[in-house]
């Protein structure tokens, strides 16, 4: 009988105020969590996650804000990738998904956030959230050397 290695999924979740300060904090928390998981600051994966979190948090604050309701940042370190989820509580029009993001005009003041997500994420999608809101989920692949952190049993 062959035994499969135990797969440990590491997760981090934080609700944040839907303000510019909350969006900045989301980025800082994400970078600190990646560092704690062994993904060093300045690595390709860390840099990509930082930009994606910053853009998705800014979108949650700008387009998904509902007074009195927070947005949520959730990070998961799963086999082979970091999964980023940013959830807000605004219903209504969903942002465009992968393949539907248009390039902004050259001199436009906004409209580049999802272009960056589309470029930096290895996979991403927009999901409806019941009963209200939406979640944008993106994944960034990590180098194979991180597999040693992901298949070891949790330390107790």
Tab-separated table of C-alpha atoms in Angstrom:
chain	number	residue	atom	x	y	z
A	1	UNK	CA	0.000	0.000	0.000
A	2	UNK	CA	1.399	3.380	-1.007
A	3	UNK	CA	0.820	6.238	1.380
A	4	UNK	CA	0.169	9.732	0.127
A	5	UNK	CA	1.962	12.639	1.795
A	6	UNK	CA	-0.189	14.787	4.026
A	7	UNK	CA	-1.059	18.045	2.289
A	8	UNK	CA	-1.242	20.974	4.625
A	9	UNK	CA	-3.150	24.006	3.458
A	10	UNK	CA	-2.134	27.160	5.273
A	11	UNK	CA	-4.733	29.920	5.413
A	12	UNK	CA	-4.948	33.512	6.549
A	13	UNK	CA	-8.142	35.556	6.688
A	14	UNK	CA	-8.781	39.118	7.795
A	15	UNK	CA	-11.743	41.471	7.562
A	16	UNK	CA	-10.717	45.050	6.818
A	17	UNK	CA	-12.423	48.416	6.736
A	18	UNK	CA	-13.455	49.512	3.229
A	19	UNK	CA	-11.114	52.502	3.252
A	20	UNK	CA	-7.819	53.331	1.539
A	21	UNK	CA	-6.135	52.528	4.848
A	22	UNK	CA	-7.789	49.086	4.872
A	23	UNK	CA	-6.563	48.444	1.322
A	24	UNK	CA	-2.973	49.389	2.265
A	25	UNK	CA	-3.166	47.186	5.339
A	26	UNK	CA	-4.335	44.247	3.191
A	27	UNK	CA	-1.161	44.482	1.107
A	28	UNK	CA	1.094	44.698	4.163
A	29	UNK	CA	-0.648	41.779	5.873
A	30	UNK	CA	-0.331	39.672	2.714
A	31	UNK	CA	3.410	40.337	2.422
A	32	UNK	CA	3.981	39.521	6.089
A	33	UNK	CA	1.976	36.308	5.810
A	34	UNK	CA	3.883	35.191	2.713
A	35	UNK	CA	7.146	35.824	4.545
A	36	UNK	CA	5.892	33.725	7.482
A	37	UNK	CA	5.122	30.920	5.014
A	38	UNK	CA	8.666	31.037	3.632
A	39	UNK	CA	8.008	33.110	0.508
A	40	UNK	CA	10.635	35.847	0.801
A	41	UNK	CA	10.016	39.545	0.234
A	42	UNK	CA	11.168	40.560	-3.232
A	43	UNK	CA	10.634	37.145	-4.822
A	44	UNK	CA	8.591	36.970	-8.016
A	45	UNK	CA	5.699	35.261	-6.215
A	46	UNK	CA	5.719	37.775	-3.349
A	47	UNK	CA	5.822	40.745	-5.716
A	48	UNK	CA	2.972	39.368	-7.844
A	49	UNK	CA	0.802	38.638	-4.805
A	50	UNK	CA	1.481	42.125	-3.408
A	51	UNK	CA	0.294	43.821	-6.606
A	52	UNK	CA	-2.756	41.558	-6.949
A	53	UNK	CA	-3.811	42.100	-3.329
A	54	UNK	CA	-3.303	45.858	-3.669
A	55	UNK	CA	-5.428	46.037	-6.831
A	56	UNK	CA	-8.218	43.770	-5.581
A	57	UNK	CA	-8.365	45.541	-2.211
A	58	UNK	CA	-8.451	48.938	-3.947
A	59	UNK	CA	-11.303	47.680	-6.145
A	60	UNK	CA	-13.186	46.398	-3.080
A	61	UNK	CA	-12.809	49.812	-1.456
A	62	UNK	CA	-13.624	51.812	-4.595
A	63	UNK	CA	-16.284	49.707	-6.322
A	64	UNK	CA	-17.469	47.223	-3.695
A	65	UNK	CA	-17.902	49.418	-0.672
A	66	UNK	CA	-21.118	49.170	1.288
A	67	UNK	CA	-21.300	51.527	4.291
A	68	UNK	CA	-20.931	49.595	7.534
A	69	UNK	CA	-19.644	46.422	5.873
A	70	UNK	CA	-16.032	45.285	5.696
A	71	UNK	CA	-14.250	43.507	2.882
A	72	UNK	CA	-12.317	40.300	3.462
A	73	UNK	CA	-8.839	39.230	2.426
A	74	UNK	CA	-8.170	35.508	2.426
A	75	UNK	CA	-4.850	33.900	1.500
A	76	UNK	CA	-4.239	30.182	1.155
A	77	UNK	CA	-0.954	28.418	0.538
A	78	UNK	CA	-1.964	25.281	-1.321
A	79	UNK	CA	0.148	22.803	-3.217
A	80	UNK	CA	1.936	24.762	-5.910
A	81	UNK	CA	0.348	28.179	-5.475
A	82	UNK	CA	-0.841	31.045	-3.320
A	83	UNK	CA	-4.580	31.668	-3.605
A	84	UNK	CA	-5.810	35.221	-3.027
A	85	UNK	CA	-9.467	35.961	-2.401
A	86	UNK	CA	-10.921	39.410	-1.859
A	87	UNK	CA	-14.614	39.519	-1.020
A	88	UNK	CA	-16.895	42.523	-0.811
A	89	UNK	CA	-20.616	42.794	-0.083
A	90	UNK	CA	-21.817	44.971	-2.968
A	91	UNK	CA	-24.217	43.275	-5.340
A	92	UNK	CA	-24.766	44.517	-8.826
A	93	UNK	CA	-22.608	44.472	-11.904
A	94	UNK	CA	-19.674	42.111	-11.659
A	95	UNK	CA	-16.246	43.117	-12.884
A	96	UNK	CA	-15.112	41.521	-16.126
A	97	UNK	CA	-13.501	38.124	-15.743
A	98	UNK	CA	-10.438	36.587	-17.373
A	99	UNK	CA	-10.304	37.226	-21.089
A	100	UNK	CA	-12.867	40.049	-20.877
A	101	UNK	CA	-10.648	42.742	-19.357
A	102	UNK	CA	-10.093	45.620	-21.756
A	103	UNK	CA	-7.005	47.785	-21.949
A	104	UNK	CA	-7.692	51.348	-20.769
A	105	UNK	CA	-7.069	54.354	-22.942
A	106	UNK	CA	-3.440	55.480	-22.847
A	107	UNK	CA	-4.143	58.635	-20.815
A	108	UNK	CA	-6.960	57.239	-18.653
A	109	UNK	CA	-6.651	57.851	-14.904
A	110	UNK	CA	-7.984	54.423	-13.960
A	111	UNK	CA	-8.849	51.013	-15.357
A	112	UNK	CA	-5.513	49.228	-15.026
A	113	UNK	CA	-6.139	47.179	-11.876
A	114	UNK	CA	-7.725	44.114	-13.462
A	115	UNK	CA	-5.279	44.352	-16.367
A	116	UNK	CA	-2.509	43.856	-13.798
A	117	UNK	CA	-4.390	40.980	-12.153
A	118	UNK	CA	-4.949	39.382	-15.562
A	119	UNK	CA	-1.239	39.722	-16.353
A	120	UNK	CA	0.251	38.618	-13.018
A	121	UNK	CA	-2.133	35.859	-11.898
A	122	UNK	CA	-1.662	32.372	-13.276
A	123	UNK	CA	-5.421	31.824	-12.864
A	124	UNK	CA	-8.261	34.021	-11.674
A	125	UNK	CA	-12.042	34.250	-11.616
A	126	UNK	CA	-14.958	36.286	-10.302
A	127	UNK	CA	-17.460	34.414	-8.119
A	128	UNK	CA	-20.861	35.421	-6.792
A	129	UNK	CA	-21.110	35.387	-3.025
A	130	UNK	CA	-24.356	34.357	-1.384
A	131	UNK	CA	-26.403	36.165	-0.251
A	132	UNK	CA	-24.640	39.400	-1.321
A	133	UNK	CA	-21.466	40.456	-3.026
A	134	UNK	CA	-18.684	38.850	-4.958
A	135	UNK	CA	-15.271	37.299	-4.544
A	136	UNK	CA	-12.364	37.762	-6.904
A	137	UNK	CA	-10.033	34.766	-6.606
A	138	UNK	CA	-6.558	34.721	-8.110
A	139	UNK	CA	-3.730	32.212	-7.914
A	140	UNK	CA	0.003	32.763	-8.264
A	141	UNK	CA	2.153	29.692	-8.762
A	142	UNK	CA	5.102	29.313	-6.407
A	143	UNK	CA	8.467	27.686	-7.084
A	144	UNK	CA	8.762	23.930	-6.555
A	145	UNK	CA	11.166	24.406	-3.623
A	146	UNK	CA	8.175	25.558	-1.576
A	147	UNK	CA	6.659	22.075	-1.737
A	148	UNK	CA	8.645	21.154	1.370
A	149	UNK	CA	6.547	23.675	3.320
A	150	UNK	CA	3.309	22.378	1.878
A	151	UNK	CA	3.492	18.609	2.331
A	152	UNK	CA	4.932	18.408	5.834
A	153	UNK	CA	2.525	17.659	8.647
A	154	UNK	CA	1.639	20.696	10.744
A	155	UNK	CA	3.947	21.451	13.644
A	156	UNK	CA	2.155	21.192	16.990
